[in-house]
Short mmCIF file of C-alpha atoms and ligand atoms in Angstrom, two decimals:
data_model
loop_
_atom_site.label_atom_id
_atom_site.label_comp_id
_atom_site.label_asym_id
_atom_site.label_seq_id
_atom_site.Cartn_x
_atom_site.Cartn_y
_atom_site.Cartn_z
CA MET A 30 23.36 103.67 35.05
CA ARG A 31 26.74 105.38 35.19
CA ALA A 32 27.42 107.29 38.50
CA ARG A 33 28.06 111.00 38.01
CA ASN A 34 31.56 112.49 37.92
CA SER A 35 30.70 115.87 39.44
CA ASP A 36 33.81 117.66 38.01
CA LYS A 37 32.91 117.03 34.41
CA ALA A 38 30.35 119.05 32.44
CA ILE A 39 27.78 116.83 30.74
CA ASN A 40 26.96 117.14 27.07
CA LEU A 41 23.39 117.63 25.89
CA LEU A 42 22.62 117.13 22.23
CA PHE A 43 19.45 118.92 21.15
CA ASN A 44 17.67 116.89 18.45
CA VAL A 45 15.26 119.74 17.78
CA THR A 46 14.65 122.47 15.27
CA PRO A 47 16.86 125.59 15.63
CA PRO A 48 14.04 127.75 17.08
CA LEU A 49 13.33 125.18 19.78
CA PHE A 50 17.06 125.06 20.53
CA GLU A 51 17.03 128.79 21.18
CA ASP A 52 13.93 128.48 23.38
CA TYR A 53 15.11 125.57 25.51
CA ARG A 54 18.93 125.73 25.71
CA ASP A 55 19.33 128.40 28.46
CA PRO A 56 16.32 127.39 30.57
CA ILE A 57 17.58 123.77 30.67
CA LEU A 58 21.21 124.76 31.33
CA ASP A 59 20.04 127.15 34.07
CA ALA A 60 17.76 124.51 35.60
CA LEU A 61 20.66 122.07 35.67
CA ARG A 62 23.01 124.67 37.21
CA ARG A 63 20.49 125.09 40.02
CA ARG A 64 20.95 121.39 40.62
CA SER A 65 24.75 121.88 40.66
CA ILE A 66 25.13 120.16 37.22
CA ASP A 67 27.29 121.88 34.62
CA ALA A 68 26.26 121.09 31.07
CA ARG A 69 27.05 122.10 27.53
CA ALA A 70 24.39 122.26 24.80
CA SER A 71 25.05 121.26 21.18
CA LEU A 72 23.29 120.62 17.94
CA LEU A 73 24.03 117.75 15.62
CA GLY A 74 27.43 118.24 13.91
CA ASP A 75 28.84 120.32 16.83
CA ILE A 76 29.85 117.37 19.00
CA ALA A 77 31.28 113.84 18.53
CA HIS A 78 28.57 111.19 18.77
CA GLN A 79 30.29 109.28 21.56
CA ASP A 80 30.55 112.38 23.75
CA VAL A 81 26.78 112.88 23.97
CA ASP A 82 25.45 112.17 27.50
CA TYR A 83 21.74 113.03 26.91
CA ILE A 84 19.61 113.77 23.87
CA ILE A 85 16.80 116.30 24.20
CA HIS A 86 14.32 115.34 21.51
CA ALA A 87 11.42 116.89 19.69
CA THR A 88 9.60 115.82 16.57
CA GLY A 89 11.26 117.48 13.59
CA GLY A 90 14.83 117.05 14.91
CA PRO A 91 17.42 115.87 12.31
CA ILE A 92 18.51 112.59 14.00
CA THR A 93 16.87 109.41 12.76
CA ASP A 94 19.68 106.99 13.65
CA PHE A 95 20.31 106.92 17.40
CA ALA A 96 22.76 103.99 17.32
CA PRO A 97 26.01 106.11 17.12
CA PHE A 98 25.10 107.82 20.42
CA SER A 99 26.29 104.78 22.35
CA ASN A 100 27.13 106.69 25.56
CA ALA A 101 23.83 108.62 25.71
CA ARG A 102 22.16 107.81 28.97
CA ALA A 103 18.66 108.82 27.96
CA VAL A 104 16.58 110.45 25.24
CA LEU A 105 14.33 113.03 26.82
CA SER A 106 11.31 114.05 24.73
CA LEU A 107 9.85 117.55 24.89
CA TRP A 108 6.60 116.05 23.64
CA ALA A 109 4.14 114.00 25.57
CA GLY A 110 3.22 111.87 22.58
CA VAL A 111 6.15 109.70 21.43
CA GLU A 112 4.57 107.72 18.60
CA LYS A 113 7.03 109.08 16.00
CA ILE A 114 10.13 107.88 17.90
CA VAL A 115 9.03 104.95 20.05
CA GLY A 116 9.25 102.43 17.19
CA ASN A 117 12.68 103.60 15.98
CA ALA A 118 14.78 100.39 16.03
CA THR A 119 18.05 102.33 16.44
CA LEU A 120 16.83 103.79 19.72
CA THR A 121 18.17 101.54 22.47
CA GLN A 122 18.68 104.27 25.08
CA PRO A 123 15.87 104.80 27.66
CA LEU A 124 13.19 107.11 26.31
CA CYS A 125 11.35 109.51 28.60
CA ARG A 126 8.33 111.52 27.58
CA MET A 127 7.18 114.91 28.69
CA VAL A 128 4.90 115.23 31.74
CA ASP A 129 4.60 118.88 32.46
CA ASP A 130 2.39 121.00 34.68
CA GLY A 131 1.99 123.57 31.86
CA LEU A 132 0.90 120.86 29.44
CA ARG A 133 -1.57 119.47 31.97
CA GLN A 134 -3.11 122.84 32.83
CA GLY A 135 -3.35 123.82 29.16
CA MET A 136 -5.12 120.61 28.32
CA VAL A 137 -7.53 120.96 31.18
CA GLU A 138 -8.40 124.50 30.02
CA TRP A 139 -8.85 123.44 26.43
CA VAL A 140 -10.93 120.37 27.18
CA VAL A 141 -13.14 122.16 29.68
CA GLY A 142 -13.58 125.06 27.28
CA HIS A 143 -14.72 122.84 24.42
CA ALA A 144 -16.80 120.59 26.66
CA LEU A 145 -18.68 123.61 27.98
CA ARG A 146 -19.04 124.98 24.45
CA ALA A 147 -20.67 121.65 23.41
CA HIS A 148 -22.68 121.33 26.62
CA LEU A 149 -24.15 124.83 26.45
CA GLY A 150 -24.67 124.77 22.73
CA MET A 151 -22.72 128.04 22.45
CA ASP A 152 -22.19 127.81 18.72
CA ARG A 153 -25.93 128.28 18.21
CA TYR A 154 -25.71 131.86 19.39
CA VAL A 155 -22.08 132.64 18.45
CA CYS A 156 -22.26 131.43 14.83
CA GLN A 157 -25.86 132.06 13.77
CA LYS A 158 -26.16 135.22 11.71
CA PRO A 159 -28.68 136.73 11.73
CA LEU A 160 -29.52 135.49 15.19
CA THR A 161 -33.17 134.63 15.78
CA TRP A 162 -34.74 134.82 19.20
CA GLU A 163 -35.01 131.13 19.99
CA GLN A 164 -34.37 130.01 23.53
CA HIS A 165 -32.70 126.61 24.01
CA VAL A 166 -32.04 126.05 27.68
CA PRO A 167 -29.23 123.48 28.10
CA PRO A 168 -29.33 120.76 30.76
CA LEU A 169 -27.24 121.28 33.86
CA ALA A 170 -23.85 119.59 33.94
CA THR A 171 -25.21 117.19 36.53
CA ASP A 172 -27.52 115.85 33.76
CA ARG A 173 -24.78 115.54 31.15
CA SER A 174 -22.60 112.46 30.68
CA VAL A 175 -19.06 112.85 29.51
CA THR A 176 -16.67 110.04 28.64
CA ILE A 177 -12.92 110.50 28.46
CA LEU A 178 -10.91 107.94 26.56
CA GLY A 179 -7.52 107.86 28.28
CA LEU A 180 -7.12 108.39 32.05
CA GLY A 181 -3.41 109.20 32.12
CA GLU A 182 -1.71 112.43 33.07
CA LEU A 183 -3.93 114.59 30.85
CA GLY A 184 -7.18 112.51 30.83
CA SER A 185 -7.35 112.18 34.59
CA ALA A 186 -6.68 115.90 35.08
CA ALA A 187 -9.41 116.79 32.58
CA ALA A 188 -11.78 114.28 34.19
CA THR A 189 -11.20 115.81 37.60
CA ALA A 190 -11.90 119.30 36.33
CA LEU A 191 -15.16 118.16 34.71
CA VAL A 192 -16.25 116.34 37.88
CA GLN A 193 -15.65 119.57 39.75
CA LEU A 194 -18.03 121.30 37.35
CA GLY A 195 -20.69 118.71 38.14
CA PHE A 196 -20.50 116.52 34.96
CA ARG A 197 -21.21 112.84 35.16
CA VAL A 198 -17.80 111.60 34.05
CA THR A 199 -16.77 108.13 32.80
CA GLY A 200 -13.15 107.43 32.09
CA TRP A 201 -11.74 104.57 30.11
CA SER A 202 -8.20 103.20 30.22
CA ARG A 203 -6.23 100.01 29.51
CA ARG A 204 -5.62 99.10 33.17
CA ALA A 205 -8.06 99.71 36.04
CA ARG A 206 -7.71 103.27 37.35
CA GLU A 207 -9.23 105.23 40.21
CA VAL A 208 -10.03 108.90 39.81
CA ALA A 209 -12.23 110.52 42.45
CA GLY A 210 -15.78 111.10 41.23
CA VAL A 211 -15.15 109.33 37.97
CA ARG A 212 -16.78 106.04 36.84
CA CYS A 213 -13.61 104.21 35.73
CA LEU A 214 -13.83 101.51 33.11
CA ALA A 215 -10.91 99.55 31.75
CA GLY A 216 -10.18 97.25 28.81
CA MET A 217 -11.68 96.61 25.39
CA GLU A 218 -14.67 94.75 26.78
CA LYS A 219 -15.77 97.96 28.63
CA LEU A 220 -15.38 100.27 25.64
CA PRO A 221 -18.96 99.81 24.39
CA GLN A 222 -20.23 100.81 27.83
CA ALA A 223 -17.94 103.88 27.85
CA LEU A 224 -19.17 104.94 24.42
CA ALA A 225 -22.86 104.25 25.11
CA SER A 226 -23.02 107.00 27.76
CA ALA A 227 -20.82 109.53 25.91
CA GLU A 228 -22.98 112.52 25.21
CA ILE A 229 -19.65 114.30 25.03
CA LEU A 230 -16.73 112.08 24.07
CA ILE A 231 -13.21 113.31 24.76
CA GLY A 232 -10.17 111.57 23.20
CA LEU A 233 -6.93 111.74 25.20
CA LEU A 234 -5.33 108.50 24.10
CA PRO A 235 -1.78 108.10 22.79
CA GLN A 236 -1.25 106.69 19.31
CA THR A 237 -0.35 103.03 19.59
CA PRO A 238 -1.11 99.96 17.44
CA GLU A 239 -4.15 99.35 19.63
CA THR A 240 -5.62 102.91 19.39
CA ILE A 241 -5.25 103.44 15.66
CA ASP A 242 -8.75 103.43 14.10
CA LEU A 243 -10.27 102.48 17.42
CA LEU A 244 -13.25 104.68 16.68
CA ASN A 245 -14.52 103.06 13.47
CA ALA A 246 -18.02 103.16 12.09
CA GLU A 247 -19.18 100.29 14.26
CA ARG A 248 -17.96 101.96 17.47
CA LEU A 249 -19.18 105.47 16.52
CA ALA A 250 -22.61 103.89 16.10
CA LEU A 251 -22.58 103.08 19.83
CA LEU A 252 -22.54 106.75 20.77
CA PRO A 253 -25.84 108.38 21.87
CA LYS A 254 -27.49 110.16 18.94
CA GLY A 255 -26.35 113.78 18.66
CA SER A 256 -23.16 113.32 20.69
CA PHE A 257 -20.21 115.64 20.58
CA ILE A 258 -16.62 114.49 19.94
CA ILE A 259 -13.62 116.37 21.20
CA ASN A 260 -10.32 114.77 20.24
CA ALA A 261 -6.95 116.04 21.52
CA GLY A 262 -5.01 112.75 21.74
CA ARG A 263 -3.95 111.74 18.24
CA GLY A 264 -5.82 111.97 14.93
CA THR A 265 -5.46 108.27 14.09
CA LEU A 266 -7.97 107.42 16.88
CA ILE A 267 -10.95 108.09 14.60
CA GLU A 268 -11.43 106.85 11.06
CA ASP A 269 -11.93 110.08 9.08
CA ASP A 270 -14.52 108.65 6.69
CA ALA A 271 -16.47 107.05 9.50
CA LEU A 272 -16.56 110.32 11.33
CA ILE A 273 -17.82 112.24 8.33
CA ALA A 274 -20.55 109.61 7.87
CA ALA A 275 -21.47 109.77 11.55
CA LEU A 276 -21.72 113.62 11.30
CA ASP A 277 -23.86 113.33 8.16
CA SER A 278 -26.22 110.87 9.77
CA GLY A 279 -26.60 113.01 12.91
CA ARG A 280 -25.12 110.28 15.15
CA VAL A 281 -22.38 112.83 15.96
CA ALA A 282 -23.62 116.45 16.15
CA GLN A 283 -20.24 118.06 16.15
CA ALA A 284 -16.58 117.12 16.21
CA THR A 285 -13.83 119.38 17.55
CA LEU A 286 -10.52 118.00 16.43
CA ASP A 287 -7.14 119.24 17.53
CA VAL A 288 -5.15 116.32 16.10
CA PHE A 289 -5.11 114.77 12.65
CA ARG A 290 -3.61 111.97 10.59
CA THR A 291 -1.72 114.55 8.56
CA GLU A 292 -0.85 117.89 10.06
CA PRO A 293 -1.48 120.48 8.78
CA VAL A 294 -4.71 119.05 7.43
CA PRO A 295 -4.31 118.84 3.65
CA SER A 296 -6.28 121.39 1.66
CA GLY A 297 -9.33 119.72 0.19
CA HIS A 298 -9.75 117.39 3.14
CA PRO A 299 -13.52 117.17 3.93
CA PHE A 300 -12.89 118.36 7.54
CA TRP A 301 -12.15 121.85 6.23
CA SER A 302 -15.58 122.34 4.76
CA HIS A 303 -17.83 120.17 6.94
CA PRO A 304 -20.14 122.31 8.99
CA GLY A 305 -19.98 119.88 11.89
CA VAL A 306 -16.16 119.96 12.22
CA THR A 307 -14.12 122.44 14.11
CA ILE A 308 -10.45 122.23 13.23
CA SER A 309 -8.13 123.33 16.00
CA PRO A 310 -4.50 123.32 14.67
CA HIS A 311 -2.86 121.14 17.38
CA VAL A 312 -2.95 123.83 19.99
CA ALA A 313 -4.85 122.10 22.78
CA ALA A 314 -1.79 122.01 25.04
CA ALA A 315 1.76 123.09 24.51
CA THR A 316 4.81 122.09 26.51
CA ARG A 317 5.79 125.24 28.44
CA VAL A 318 9.51 126.05 28.50
CA GLY A 319 9.69 126.97 32.18
CA THR A 320 8.08 123.87 33.63
CA ALA A 321 9.45 121.54 30.97
CA ALA A 322 13.07 122.66 31.60
CA GLU A 323 12.61 121.75 35.25
CA ASN A 324 11.28 118.36 34.25
CA ILE A 325 14.23 117.67 31.95
CA ALA A 326 16.72 118.86 34.57
CA ASP A 327 15.04 116.73 37.29
CA ASN A 328 15.33 113.67 35.11
CA ILE A 329 18.98 114.33 34.22
CA ALA A 330 19.73 114.90 37.92
CA ARG A 331 18.12 111.59 38.69
CA ALA A 332 20.13 109.71 36.07
CA GLU A 333 23.33 111.40 37.24
CA SER A 334 22.72 110.29 40.86
CA GLY A 335 21.72 106.73 39.83
CA THR A 336 18.00 107.25 40.64
CA PRO A 337 15.50 105.69 38.24
CA LEU A 338 14.28 108.01 35.48
CA MET A 339 10.74 109.46 35.58
CA ASN A 340 8.18 109.19 32.79
CA LEU A 341 9.86 106.25 31.06
CA VAL A 342 8.10 105.08 27.93
CA ASP A 343 7.16 101.44 27.97
CA ARG A 344 8.35 100.26 24.58
CA THR A 345 6.17 97.18 24.73
CA LEU A 346 3.08 99.39 25.02
CA SER A 347 4.36 102.20 22.77
CA TYR A 348 3.41 104.94 25.29
P1 NDP B 25 -0.49 108.97 29.48
O1 NDP B 25 0.46 107.96 28.99
O2 NDP B 25 -0.30 109.56 30.85
O3 NDP B 25 -1.97 108.36 29.45
C1 NDP B 25 -2.43 107.59 28.36
C2 NDP B 25 -3.75 107.01 28.76
O4 NDP B 25 -4.29 106.30 27.66
C3 NDP B 25 -3.67 106.04 29.95
O5 NDP B 25 -4.80 106.12 30.78
C4 NDP B 25 -3.67 104.68 29.22
O6 NDP B 25 -4.17 103.60 29.98
C5 NDP B 25 -4.63 104.98 28.08
N1 NDP B 25 -4.44 104.01 27.05
C6 NDP B 25 -3.37 103.77 26.24
N2 NDP B 25 -3.59 102.75 25.40
C7 NDP B 25 -4.83 102.30 25.67
C8 NDP B 25 -5.64 101.30 25.16
N3 NDP B 25 -5.21 100.53 24.19
N4 NDP B 25 -6.85 101.12 25.70
C9 NDP B 25 -7.33 101.87 26.65
N5 NDP B 25 -6.61 102.92 27.23
C10 NDP B 25 -5.40 103.09 26.71
O7 NDP B 25 -0.53 110.10 28.38
P2 NDP B 25 -0.96 111.66 28.59
O8 NDP B 25 -2.21 111.68 29.28
O9 NDP B 25 0.18 112.44 29.11
O10 NDP B 25 -1.18 112.10 27.07
C11 NDP B 25 -2.10 111.42 26.21
C12 NDP B 25 -1.87 111.83 24.76
O11 NDP B 25 -2.27 113.16 24.56
C13 NDP B 25 -0.40 111.83 24.33
O12 NDP B 25 0.06 110.56 24.04
C14 NDP B 25 -0.45 112.72 23.12
O13 NDP B 25 -0.74 111.90 21.99
C15 NDP B 25 -1.65 113.63 23.36
N6 NDP B 25 -1.25 115.00 23.55
C16 NDP B 25 -1.83 115.94 22.76
C17 NDP B 25 -1.56 117.28 22.92
C18 NDP B 25 -2.23 118.32 22.13
O14 NDP B 25 -1.85 119.47 22.16
N7 NDP B 25 -3.23 117.95 21.33
C19 NDP B 25 -0.57 117.74 23.94
C20 NDP B 25 0.00 116.64 24.67
C21 NDP B 25 -0.36 115.38 24.52
P3 NDP B 25 -3.47 103.19 31.36
O15 NDP B 25 -3.84 104.25 32.32
O16 NDP B 25 -4.05 101.90 31.64
O17 NDP B 25 -1.98 103.14 31.06
C1 OXD B 26 2.55 116.42 22.61
C2 OXD B 26 1.72 117.20 21.70
O1 OXD B 26 2.54 115.20 22.44
O2 OXD B 26 1.92 118.41 21.74
O3 OXD B 26 3.31 116.95 23.45
O4 OXD B 26 0.90 116.71 21.02
#
């Protein structure tokens, strides 16, 4: 990594949409200034390719060929999920993804909210019109088993919050993990066990070749009857047709989906009309400008001082 010449302003190229440029430019430049780094911000077309030091990236940005940016020291994603860029063959620069306190807190709130909604059967009273006087007392959280697929930054934070509420939480990941109070399982051979106890199943996995269609008909059939699915990782995790069939058969009582194969969900897709599906339009957790700008600035400061980058994506794993 090139050592920093402190007299020279560095050049940031924002590979983002114009509204995101407006949102992020000043917070990132300010955060860098607080770290004694002067920087200039540009959009594609405003700067020579070879002068770019860092690329700030978000899905929807205009650059698809990263090869001409031969002096760029890193591509820094504003998104946690990098499936749309990680396989780009022109991208040889280090790729860092977003790990952000705002993103983490937002996801914890969203997951806990929907887990409690499922656990308490809230829809019964919220959606039923006219309401009839029927009492359904839910079990306590201590008698409810929840499984979280993915025990990374977001999954482990959600698992911890659910443990604090008293739920019996199982977490599943690729490598062995330890999260206090969570029964941690790892690897494909443990997936059936993780699914078998999932009265509430929460998806917080990245999209990789291994996770696409992971929840097919055969695996959905391993869930306890009447389970709830809450997916906020990526929409490719669950086969759409298999999910509809599992809902129709009662294997799955309800699915709350924040992520989809195609976003927005195309009109006419069965999810729109299925009574067991709640569509949440990819709002589970958003990167927050304030905390994310600090993250980007921290990483640039590290690169400039020759310290290893944080949150590097492992290209061999695709996340
Ligand atoms: P991390 O990379 O921190 O964690 C990913 C987790 O998934 C890890 O525990 C990892 O295992 C596990 N995993 C990956 N592949 C496999 C596999 N083949 N088998 C078992 N476990 C696997 O990611 P984050 O927690 O930060 O984010 C997760 C995803 O959430 C993002 O990739 C993104 O798609 C999505 N997201 C959605 C948002 C929304 O608003 N809906 C907002 C932000 C993110 P291991 O621990 O062994 O590495
Ligand atoms: C992300 C997302 O990956 O919002 O950051 O899904």
